[in-house]
Amino acid sequence: MLTPAARRDARSSQSRTAYLLAALMLIGLGATGTLLLTRAGTPQILASPSPPGDIAVATSQWDDPRQASLTLTLGPAEQIVAPRPGLLTESNCAPATTLKSGTVSFAVDGHPLLTLSTTTPLWRDLPIGTSGADAAALVAALQHLGQPVQGSTVTAAVVTAYDAVAQAAGAPTSGGTITRAGLIWIPKPEVTVVTCDTKVGSLVESGRPLASLTQTLVAARLTASPTDLVQGPRIFVVGAQRLALGPAGVDAEGLTWLASHPEQYQSGATPTVSGMLRLATALDVLPIPPSALGPVSTAGVSCVTTPDGPRSVTVVGSQLGTAYVAPGTGTAIRSIVLDPARKQPCG
């Protein structure tokens, strides 16, 4: 049994032990914190920024692409006319449908009229023995329809070939003379109707319009041309099609392509076609950050610094934060200095 004095001494000893353990733990934590701080070093956010390094550059192709549009000029609509007077007794005409060479779409006074496409409209009746441009055009049209004829003179074989085409279409045969009053002339083997201009039951005169066709494409010019284009011949790109451009706009070959692809037209008071304006021949350029350039003159001449010293360049364009430059003649640039402290002026 401990005396009161002994119990006080025991409690005092326990308290000293607890204080000693707490102090040792604090000392250990402090040492660990010091070690961690020593290992962590200076925080990255407080570190001095590293100067930008050099960047490698390589030549690439650039054709100065620009969004653009063409404005189309359409001629007056071509018309299909009646070759003879009388009452229109039959018409298979309908908007957006086609008229084909070697078929029948109209009849006057009960006489079916053969639709025929010739390069030269027939201006006279053609009996056997007739020669000339219209006779040659007739022969060519029959050849296109699969008939084995040739030459520029109406022969018995040509009349036979014509009669075969007429019979297949449901039109009267020639009787030995191919008459212009029995033919509906169209400018191409297949044409698209825009409007039907005469109703069945109407009296028609020779030359009266029966139907109007798609308007002819006369010209296609840039709607507006950017003022800062790189000099050089240009093309207009629609999808994968490249259309050559000249002072008068799209050339004849391009007009032919556009005329056969009306799905590319945007409707409006004046039809347009959207696409990309590009250089016909791409340039060899170096794409670099604009910050690598020195002052740019009004002529587009600037300077870049390379590991081998400053080099003169010409700025030909820019796009999406990239400058496109052309090095001087005989100058090869493979890397560029970005560090402002190392930049040097040219000359």
mmCIF file of C-alpha atoms in Angstrom:
data_model
loop_
_atom_site.group_PDB
_atom_site.id
_atom_site.type_symbol
_atom_site.label_atom_id
_atom_site.label_comp_id
_atom_site.label_asym_id
_atom_site.label_seq_id
_atom_site.Cartn_x
_atom_site.Cartn_y
_atom_site.Cartn_z
ATOM 1 C CA MET A 1 0.000 0.000 0.000
ATOM 2 C CA LEU A 2 1.562 3.249 -1.188
ATOM 3 C CA THR A 3 1.612 6.163 1.069
ATOM 4 C CA PRO A 4 0.137 9.451 -0.159
ATOM 5 C CA ALA A 5 3.632 10.799 -0.783
ATOM 6 C CA ALA A 6 4.573 7.766 -2.908
ATOM 7 C CA ARG A 7 1.432 8.142 -5.026
ATOM 8 C CA ARG A 8 2.270 11.801 -5.695
ATOM 9 C CA ASP A 9 5.795 10.840 -6.819
ATOM 10 C CA ALA A 10 4.409 8.201 -9.277
ATOM 11 C CA ARG A 11 1.958 10.643 -10.852
ATOM 12 C CA SER A 12 4.711 13.212 -11.231
ATOM 13 C CA SER A 13 6.961 10.657 -12.958
ATOM 14 C CA GLN A 14 4.188 9.692 -15.419
ATOM 15 C CA SER A 15 3.560 13.341 -16.331
ATOM 16 C CA ARG A 16 7.241 13.945 -17.044
ATOM 17 C CA THR A 17 7.346 10.881 -19.307
ATOM 18 C CA ALA A 18 4.307 12.047 -21.302
ATOM 19 C CA TYR A 19 5.778 15.534 -21.766
ATOM 20 C CA LEU A 20 9.071 14.027 -22.914
ATOM 21 C CA LEU A 21 7.343 11.799 -25.502
ATOM 22 C CA ALA A 22 5.323 14.742 -26.859
ATOM 23 C CA ALA A 23 8.456 16.857 -27.219
ATOM 24 C CA LEU A 24 10.275 14.068 -29.065
ATOM 25 C CA MET A 25 7.347 13.716 -31.482
ATOM 26 C CA LEU A 26 7.361 17.460 -32.213
ATOM 27 C CA ILE A 27 11.070 17.395 -32.836
ATOM 28 C CA GLY A 28 10.617 14.431 -35.245
ATOM 29 C CA LEU A 29 7.861 16.174 -37.156
ATOM 30 C CA GLY A 30 9.928 19.301 -37.478
ATOM 31 C CA ALA A 31 12.867 17.370 -38.842
ATOM 32 C CA THR A 32 10.631 15.584 -41.353
ATOM 33 C CA GLY A 33 9.098 18.893 -42.517
ATOM 34 C CA THR A 34 12.559 20.367 -42.951
ATOM 35 C CA LEU A 35 13.616 17.357 -44.997
ATOM 36 C CA LEU A 36 10.532 17.609 -47.200
ATOM 37 C CA LEU A 37 11.041 21.321 -47.809
ATOM 38 C CA THR A 38 14.680 20.687 -48.607
ATOM 39 C CA ARG A 39 13.761 17.997 -51.129
ATOM 40 C CA ALA A 40 10.927 20.026 -52.733
ATOM 41 C CA GLY A 41 13.181 22.965 -53.569
ATOM 42 C CA THR A 42 11.800 26.196 -55.047
ATOM 43 C CA PRO A 43 8.161 25.867 -56.259
ATOM 44 C CA GLN A 44 7.866 25.738 -60.038
ATOM 45 C CA ILE A 45 5.595 28.774 -60.113
ATOM 46 C CA LEU A 46 8.376 30.830 -58.553
ATOM 47 C CA ALA A 47 11.129 29.475 -60.816
ATOM 48 C CA SER A 48 12.631 31.755 -63.481
ATOM 49 C CA PRO A 49 11.193 30.983 -66.983
ATOM 50 C CA SER A 50 13.478 29.178 -69.397
ATOM 51 C CA PRO A 51 14.256 31.077 -72.598
ATOM 52 C CA PRO A 52 12.477 29.655 -75.695
ATOM 53 C CA GLY A 53 14.635 27.308 -77.694
ATOM 54 C CA ASP A 54 15.246 27.042 -81.431
ATOM 55 C CA ILE A 55 12.622 25.384 -83.636
ATOM 56 C CA ALA A 56 13.227 23.233 -86.679
ATOM 57 C CA VAL A 57 11.459 24.344 -89.871
ATOM 58 C CA ALA A 58 10.840 22.542 -93.157
ATOM 59 C CA THR A 59 9.550 23.610 -96.545
ATOM 60 C CA SER A 60 5.874 22.933 -97.261
ATOM 61 C CA GLN A 61 3.424 23.658 -100.089
ATOM 62 C CA TRP A 62 0.993 26.570 -99.732
ATOM 63 C CA ASP A 63 -1.544 27.785 -102.294
ATOM 64 C CA ASP A 64 -3.081 30.778 -100.466
ATOM 65 C CA PRO A 65 -6.561 29.244 -100.064
ATOM 66 C CA ARG A 66 -9.476 31.689 -99.785
ATOM 67 C CA GLN A 67 -13.194 31.102 -99.559
ATOM 68 C CA ALA A 68 -14.871 32.694 -102.579
ATOM 69 C CA SER A 69 -17.867 32.488 -104.865
ATOM 70 C CA LEU A 70 -18.617 32.758 -108.556
ATOM 71 C CA THR A 71 -21.437 34.855 -109.950
ATOM 72 C CA LEU A 72 -23.059 33.165 -112.941
ATOM 73 C CA THR A 73 -24.398 34.948 -116.007
ATOM 74 C CA LEU A 74 -27.160 33.065 -117.795
ATOM 75 C CA GLY A 75 -28.314 33.741 -121.327
ATOM 76 C CA PRO A 76 -31.953 33.772 -122.446
ATOM 77 C CA ALA A 77 -33.737 30.449 -122.285
ATOM 78 C CA GLU A 78 -33.677 28.442 -125.527
ATOM 79 C CA GLN A 79 -37.095 27.593 -126.875
ATOM 80 C CA ILE A 80 -38.505 24.593 -128.698
ATOM 81 C CA VAL A 81 -40.778 25.837 -131.481
ATOM 82 C CA ALA A 82 -43.531 24.348 -133.619
ATOM 83 C CA PRO A 83 -42.306 23.472 -137.122
ATOM 84 C CA ARG A 84 -45.756 23.814 -138.694
ATOM 85 C CA PRO A 85 -49.104 25.557 -138.035
ATOM 86 C CA GLY A 86 -52.146 23.687 -136.728
ATOM 87 C CA LEU A 87 -53.767 22.468 -133.540
ATOM 88 C CA LEU A 88 -51.536 20.992 -130.830
ATOM 89 C CA THR A 89 -53.111 17.577 -130.379
ATOM 90 C CA GLU A 90 -50.478 15.884 -128.188
ATOM 91 C CA SER A 91 -47.822 17.015 -125.687
ATOM 92 C CA ASN A 92 -45.713 14.969 -123.292
ATOM 93 C CA CYS A 93 -44.070 18.158 -122.004
ATOM 94 C CA ALA A 94 -43.626 18.692 -118.239
ATOM 95 C CA PRO A 95 -41.286 20.986 -116.283
ATOM 96 C CA ALA A 96 -37.990 19.384 -115.152
ATOM 97 C CA THR A 97 -38.416 16.485 -117.610
ATOM 98 C CA THR A 98 -36.180 15.832 -120.597
ATOM 99 C CA LEU A 99 -36.671 15.840 -124.330
ATOM 100 C CA LYS A 100 -34.543 13.276 -126.161
ATOM 101 C CA SER A 101 -33.433 13.076 -129.755
ATOM 102 C CA GLY A 102 -35.135 10.248 -131.624
ATOM 103 C CA THR A 103 -38.414 10.387 -129.669
ATOM 104 C CA VAL A 104 -41.843 12.007 -130.049
ATOM 105 C CA SER A 105 -43.162 14.538 -127.510
ATOM 106 C CA PHE A 106 -45.569 16.682 -129.580
ATOM 107 C CA ALA A 107 -48.136 16.225 -132.329
ATOM 108 C CA VAL A 108 -49.842 18.875 -134.512
ATOM 109 C CA ASP A 109 -53.108 18.094 -136.312
ATOM 110 C CA GLY A 110 -52.645 14.471 -135.231
ATOM 111 C CA HIS A 111 -49.220 14.166 -136.882
ATOM 112 C CA PRO A 112 -46.493 13.084 -134.399
ATOM 113 C CA LEU A 113 -43.358 15.226 -134.728
ATOM 114 C CA LEU A 114 -39.953 13.546 -134.459
ATOM 115 C CA THR A 115 -37.605 15.278 -131.997
ATOM 116 C CA LEU A 116 -34.111 15.414 -133.496
ATOM 117 C CA SER A 117 -30.857 17.003 -132.314
ATOM 118 C CA THR A 118 -28.624 18.327 -135.092
ATOM 119 C CA THR A 119 -25.638 20.662 -134.835
ATOM 120 C CA THR A 120 -27.184 22.750 -137.618
ATOM 121 C CA PRO A 121 -30.976 23.184 -137.622
ATOM 122 C CA LEU A 122 -32.584 21.942 -140.828
ATOM 123 C CA TRP A 123 -33.694 24.985 -142.847
ATOM 124 C CA ARG A 124 -35.132 23.112 -145.841
ATOM 125 C CA ASP A 125 -36.577 19.806 -146.925
ATOM 126 C CA LEU A 126 -33.935 17.176 -147.742
ATOM 127 C CA PRO A 127 -34.694 14.868 -150.706
ATOM 128 C CA ILE A 128 -32.214 12.219 -151.842
ATOM 129 C CA GLY A 129 -29.123 13.818 -153.378
ATOM 130 C CA THR A 130 -29.127 16.938 -151.162
ATOM 131 C CA SER A 131 -25.726 17.945 -149.744
ATOM 132 C CA GLY A 132 -24.638 20.660 -147.341
ATOM 133 C CA ALA A 133 -24.164 21.475 -143.677
ATOM 134 C CA ASP A 134 -27.747 20.565 -142.782
ATOM 135 C CA ALA A 135 -27.502 17.243 -144.618
ATOM 136 C CA ALA A 136 -24.217 16.467 -142.832
ATOM 137 C CA ALA A 137 -25.819 17.392 -139.480
ATOM 138 C CA LEU A 138 -28.721 15.027 -140.213
ATOM 139 C CA VAL A 139 -26.330 12.173 -141.000
ATOM 140 C CA ALA A 140 -24.376 12.815 -137.782
ATOM 141 C CA ALA A 141 -27.612 12.836 -135.748
ATOM 142 C CA LEU A 142 -28.642 9.475 -137.226
ATOM 143 C CA GLN A 143 -25.168 8.080 -136.445
ATOM 144 C CA HIS A 144 -25.602 9.213 -132.820
ATOM 145 C CA LEU A 145 -28.858 7.251 -132.740
ATOM 146 C CA GLY A 146 -27.061 4.094 -133.843
ATOM 147 C CA GLN A 147 -27.707 4.163 -137.592
ATOM 148 C CA PRO A 148 -24.840 2.971 -139.902
ATOM 149 C CA VAL A 149 -24.686 6.017 -142.194
ATOM 150 C CA GLN A 150 -21.970 8.521 -143.036
ATOM 151 C CA GLY A 151 -21.076 11.427 -145.292
ATOM 152 C CA SER A 152 -22.702 14.809 -145.961
ATOM 153 C CA THR A 153 -25.219 13.852 -148.661
ATOM 154 C CA VAL A 154 -28.734 12.487 -148.250
ATOM 155 C CA THR A 155 -28.667 9.058 -149.887
ATOM 156 C CA ALA A 156 -31.192 6.237 -150.045
ATOM 157 C CA ALA A 157 -29.381 4.693 -147.057
ATOM 158 C CA VAL A 158 -29.789 7.928 -145.086
ATOM 159 C CA VAL A 159 -33.532 8.027 -145.847
ATOM 160 C CA THR A 160 -33.843 4.382 -144.778
ATOM 161 C CA ALA A 161 -32.006 5.148 -141.539
ATOM 162 C CA TYR A 162 -34.276 8.140 -140.877
ATOM 163 C CA ASP A 163 -37.403 6.054 -141.488
ATOM 164 C CA ALA A 164 -36.147 3.401 -139.048
ATOM 165 C CA VAL A 165 -35.708 6.030 -136.321
ATOM 166 C CA ALA A 166 -39.108 7.602 -137.063
ATOM 167 C CA GLN A 167 -40.933 4.261 -136.978
ATOM 168 C CA ALA A 168 -39.305 3.297 -133.673
ATOM 169 C CA ALA A 169 -40.435 6.619 -132.173
ATOM 170 C CA GLY A 170 -43.975 6.451 -133.566
ATOM 171 C CA ALA A 171 -43.566 9.251 -136.130
ATOM 172 C CA PRO A 172 -44.463 9.108 -139.865
ATOM 173 C CA THR A 173 -41.799 7.924 -142.295
ATOM 174 C CA SER A 174 -40.274 10.328 -144.796
ATOM 175 C CA GLY A 175 -41.801 9.095 -148.058
ATOM 176 C CA GLY A 176 -38.414 9.715 -149.666
ATOM 177 C CA THR A 177 -37.949 13.324 -148.563
ATOM 178 C CA ILE A 178 -37.051 14.363 -145.014
ATOM 179 C CA THR A 179 -39.213 17.437 -144.352
ATOM 180 C CA ARG A 180 -38.420 20.109 -141.764
ATOM 181 C CA ALA A 181 -42.172 20.400 -140.988
ATOM 182 C CA GLY A 182 -42.073 16.895 -139.508
ATOM 183 C CA LEU A 183 -39.211 17.621 -137.060
ATOM 184 C CA ILE A 184 -38.883 19.285 -133.649
ATOM 185 C CA TRP A 185 -35.320 20.592 -133.402
ATOM 186 C CA ILE A 186 -33.378 20.501 -130.095
ATOM 187 C CA PRO A 187 -29.806 21.796 -129.619
ATOM 188 C CA LYS A 188 -28.461 18.741 -127.759
ATOM 189 C CA PRO A 189 -29.304 15.024 -127.735
ATOM 190 C CA GLU A 190 -30.992 15.500 -124.360
ATOM 191 C CA VAL A 191 -32.360 18.785 -122.967
ATOM 192 C CA THR A 192 -34.181 19.746 -119.773
ATOM 193 C CA VAL A 193 -37.536 21.515 -119.927
ATOM 194 C CA VAL A 194 -38.066 24.534 -117.655
ATOM 195 C CA THR A 195 -41.566 25.523 -118.791
ATOM 196 C CA CYS A 196 -44.177 24.157 -121.180
ATOM 197 C CA ASP A 197 -45.458 27.139 -123.145
ATOM 198 C CA THR A 198 -48.396 25.754 -125.175
ATOM 199 C CA LYS A 199 -51.297 23.608 -123.988
ATOM 200 C CA VAL A 200 -52.907 20.783 -125.900
ATOM 201 C CA GLY A 201 -55.859 22.162 -127.880
ATOM 202 C CA SER A 202 -54.128 25.460 -128.653
ATOM 203 C CA LEU A 203 -53.692 26.675 -132.185
ATOM 204 C CA VAL A 204 -50.030 27.097 -133.032
ATOM 205 C CA GLU A 205 -48.222 28.899 -135.778
ATOM 206 C CA SER A 206 -44.907 27.868 -137.282
ATOM 207 C CA GLY A 207 -42.190 29.129 -134.942
ATOM 208 C CA ARG A 208 -44.434 29.421 -131.872
ATOM 209 C CA PRO A 209 -42.717 28.300 -128.613
ATOM 210 C CA LEU A 210 -43.822 24.919 -127.346
ATOM 211 C CA ALA A 211 -41.358 24.706 -124.420
ATOM 212 C CA SER A 212 -38.484 26.644 -122.854
ATOM 213 C CA LEU A 213 -35.231 24.955 -121.869
ATOM 214 C CA THR A 214 -32.619 25.520 -119.181
ATOM 215 C CA GLN A 215 -30.849 28.837 -119.662
ATOM 216 C CA THR A 216 -27.397 28.697 -121.194
ATOM 217 C CA LEU A 217 -24.458 29.509 -118.892
ATOM 218 C CA VAL A 218 -22.657 32.441 -120.508
ATOM 219 C CA ALA A 219 -20.033 33.406 -117.911
ATOM 220 C CA ALA A 220 -18.834 32.719 -114.352
ATOM 221 C CA ARG A 221 -16.780 35.413 -112.626
ATOM 222 C CA LEU A 222 -15.529 35.923 -109.082
ATOM 223 C CA THR A 223 -18.158 37.666 -107.000
ATOM 224 C CA ALA A 224 -15.432 39.576 -105.160
ATOM 225 C CA SER A 225 -11.666 39.199 -105.206
ATOM 226 C CA PRO A 226 -9.613 39.737 -102.009
ATOM 227 C CA THR A 227 -7.160 42.625 -102.283
ATOM 228 C CA ASP A 228 -4.264 40.865 -100.535
ATOM 229 C CA LEU A 229 -3.922 37.847 -102.802
ATOM 230 C CA VAL A 230 -0.472 36.466 -103.546
ATOM 231 C CA GLN A 231 0.356 37.213 -107.174
ATOM 232 C CA GLY A 232 0.007 34.322 -109.623
ATOM 233 C CA PRO A 233 -2.506 32.450 -111.792
ATOM 234 C CA ARG A 234 -5.544 31.253 -109.858
ATOM 235 C CA ILE A 235 -8.007 28.386 -109.979
ATOM 236 C CA PHE A 236 -11.471 28.030 -108.464
ATOM 237 C CA VAL A 237 -12.051 24.712 -106.701
ATOM 238 C CA VAL A 238 -15.580 23.277 -106.373
ATOM 239 C CA GLY A 239 -15.437 20.001 -104.462
ATOM 240 C CA ALA A 240 -12.651 18.109 -106.242
ATOM 241 C CA GLN A 241 -13.050 20.024 -109.531
ATOM 242 C CA ARG A 242 -10.388 22.617 -110.436
ATOM 243 C CA LEU A 243 -11.669 25.392 -112.737
ATOM 244 C CA ALA A 244 -9.113 27.613 -114.474
ATOM 245 C CA LEU A 245 -9.616 31.356 -114.031
ATOM 246 C CA GLY A 246 -8.677 34.105 -116.473
ATOM 247 C CA PRO A 247 -9.416 37.831 -116.782
ATOM 248 C CA ALA A 248 -12.917 36.991 -118.040
ATOM 249 C CA GLY A 249 -13.568 34.442 -115.285
ATOM 250 C CA VAL A 250 -13.905 30.661 -115.667
ATOM 251 C CA ASP A 251 -12.675 29.372 -119.038
ATOM 252 C CA ALA A 252 -14.795 27.506 -121.610
ATOM 253 C CA GLU A 253 -13.961 24.062 -120.229
ATOM 254 C CA GLY A 254 -14.947 25.195 -116.739
ATOM 255 C CA LEU A 255 -18.220 26.678 -118.024
ATOM 256 C CA THR A 256 -19.056 23.335 -119.622
ATOM 257 C CA TRP A 257 -18.479 21.585 -116.278
ATOM 258 C CA LEU A 258 -20.563 24.128 -114.358
ATOM 259 C CA ALA A 259 -23.386 23.903 -116.895
ATOM 260 C CA SER A 260 -23.540 20.136 -116.370
ATOM 261 C CA HIS A 261 -23.554 20.438 -112.550
ATOM 262 C CA PRO A 262 -26.476 22.746 -111.682
ATOM 263 C CA GLU A 263 -26.630 21.115 -108.234
ATOM 264 C CA GLN A 264 -23.673 23.361 -107.318
ATOM 265 C CA TYR A 265 -25.715 26.544 -107.857
ATOM 266 C CA GLN A 266 -27.019 28.618 -104.931
ATOM 267 C CA SER A 267 -30.352 30.120 -105.934
ATOM 268 C CA GLY A 268 -31.082 33.822 -105.653
ATOM 269 C CA ALA A 269 -31.666 36.875 -107.791
ATOM 270 C CA THR A 270 -28.378 35.916 -109.456
ATOM 271 C CA PRO A 271 -27.143 32.299 -109.153
ATOM 272 C CA THR A 272 -23.762 31.764 -107.488
ATOM 273 C CA VAL A 273 -21.378 28.881 -106.826
ATOM 274 C CA SER A 274 -19.332 28.623 -103.601
ATOM 275 C CA GLY A 275 -15.806 27.214 -103.488
ATOM 276 C CA MET A 276 -12.154 27.960 -102.785
ATOM 277 C CA LEU A 277 -9.841 30.341 -104.620
ATOM 278 C CA ARG A 278 -6.308 28.917 -104.791
ATOM 279 C CA LEU A 279 -3.017 29.493 -106.555
ATOM 280 C CA ALA A 280 -2.783 27.333 -109.668
ATOM 281 C CA THR A 281 0.772 26.380 -108.623
ATOM 282 C CA ALA A 282 1.490 26.097 -104.900
ATOM 283 C CA LEU A 283 4.464 27.968 -103.436
ATOM 284 C CA ASP A 284 7.331 26.445 -101.422
ATOM 285 C CA VAL A 285 7.198 28.227 -98.063
ATOM 286 C CA LEU A 286 8.391 27.912 -94.473
ATOM 287 C CA PRO A 287 5.614 27.954 -91.855
ATOM 288 C CA ILE A 288 6.924 29.783 -88.751
ATOM 289 C CA PRO A 289 5.496 31.501 -85.636
ATOM 290 C CA PRO A 290 4.854 35.214 -86.295
ATOM 291 C CA SER A 291 6.873 36.014 -83.142
ATOM 292 C CA ALA A 292 10.014 34.786 -84.931
ATOM 293 C CA LEU A 293 9.788 37.639 -87.436
ATOM 294 C CA GLY A 294 11.462 40.985 -87.192
ATOM 295 C CA PRO A 295 9.821 44.176 -88.511
ATOM 296 C CA VAL A 296 8.003 43.650 -91.833
ATOM 297 C CA SER A 297 8.413 46.222 -94.619
ATOM 298 C CA THR A 298 5.586 47.390 -96.869
ATOM 299 C CA ALA A 299 6.978 45.032 -99.509
ATOM 300 C CA GLY A 300 6.631 42.096 -97.092
ATOM 301 C CA VAL A 301 10.393 41.727 -96.453
ATOM 302 C CA SER A 302 11.350 40.709 -92.921
ATOM 303 C CA CYS A 303 14.134 38.987 -91.001
ATOM 304 C CA VAL A 304 14.537 35.830 -88.956
ATOM 305 C CA THR A 305 17.470 34.719 -86.837
ATOM 306 C CA THR A 306 18.977 31.287 -87.375
ATOM 307 C CA PRO A 307 21.743 29.581 -85.405
ATOM 308 C CA ASP A 308 23.995 30.671 -88.289
ATOM 309 C CA GLY A 309 22.912 34.303 -88.148
ATOM 310 C CA PRO A 310 20.107 36.523 -89.470
ATOM 311 C CA ARG A 311 18.411 35.694 -92.771
ATOM 312 C CA SER A 312 16.130 37.812 -94.945
ATOM 313 C CA VAL A 313 12.692 36.369 -95.810
ATOM 314 C CA THR A 314 9.558 37.528 -97.625
ATOM 315 C CA VAL A 315 6.232 37.112 -95.870
ATOM 316 C CA VAL A 316 3.776 35.733 -98.454
ATOM 317 C CA GLY A 317 0.801 35.120 -96.160
ATOM 318 C CA SER A 318 -0.507 33.951 -92.809
ATOM 319 C CA GLN A 319 -3.215 31.696 -91.477
ATOM 320 C CA LEU A 320 -4.327 30.506 -88.033
ATOM 321 C CA GLY A 321 -1.343 31.909 -86.138
ATOM 322 C CA THR A 322 1.226 30.768 -88.704
ATOM 323 C CA ALA A 323 3.270 33.019 -90.973
ATOM 324 C CA TYR A 324 4.324 31.658 -94.362
ATOM 325 C CA VAL A 325 7.675 32.994 -95.551
ATOM 326 C CA ALA A 326 9.899 32.477 -98.582
ATOM 327 C CA PRO A 327 13.673 32.578 -97.917
ATOM 328 C CA GLY A 328 15.914 34.662 -100.149
ATOM 329 C CA THR A 329 17.423 33.038 -103.237
ATOM 330 C CA GLY A 330 20.078 30.496 -102.360
ATOM 331 C CA THR A 331 19.224 30.631 -98.653
ATOM 332 C CA ALA A 332 18.503 27.404 -96.778
ATOM 333 C CA ILE A 333 16.841 27.766 -93.360
ATOM 334 C CA ARG A 334 16.500 24.674 -91.205
ATOM 335 C CA SER A 335 15.962 26.145 -87.729
ATOM 336 C CA ILE A 336 14.966 29.502 -86.290
ATOM 337 C CA VAL A 337 15.864 31.231 -83.021
ATOM 338 C CA LEU A 338 12.854 32.206 -80.888
ATOM 339 C CA ASP A 339 14.667 33.720 -77.885
ATOM 340 C CA PRO A 340 14.213 37.522 -78.193
ATOM 341 C CA ALA A 341 17.576 38.067 -76.467
ATOM 342 C CA ARG A 342 19.369 36.202 -79.281
ATOM 343 C CA LYS A 343 17.572 37.804 -82.234
ATOM 344 C CA GLN A 344 19.696 39.770 -84.690
ATOM 345 C CA PRO A 345 18.668 42.293 -87.332
ATOM 346 C CA CYS A 346 19.357 41.692 -91.000
ATOM 347 C CA GLY A 347 21.910 44.001 -92.598
#
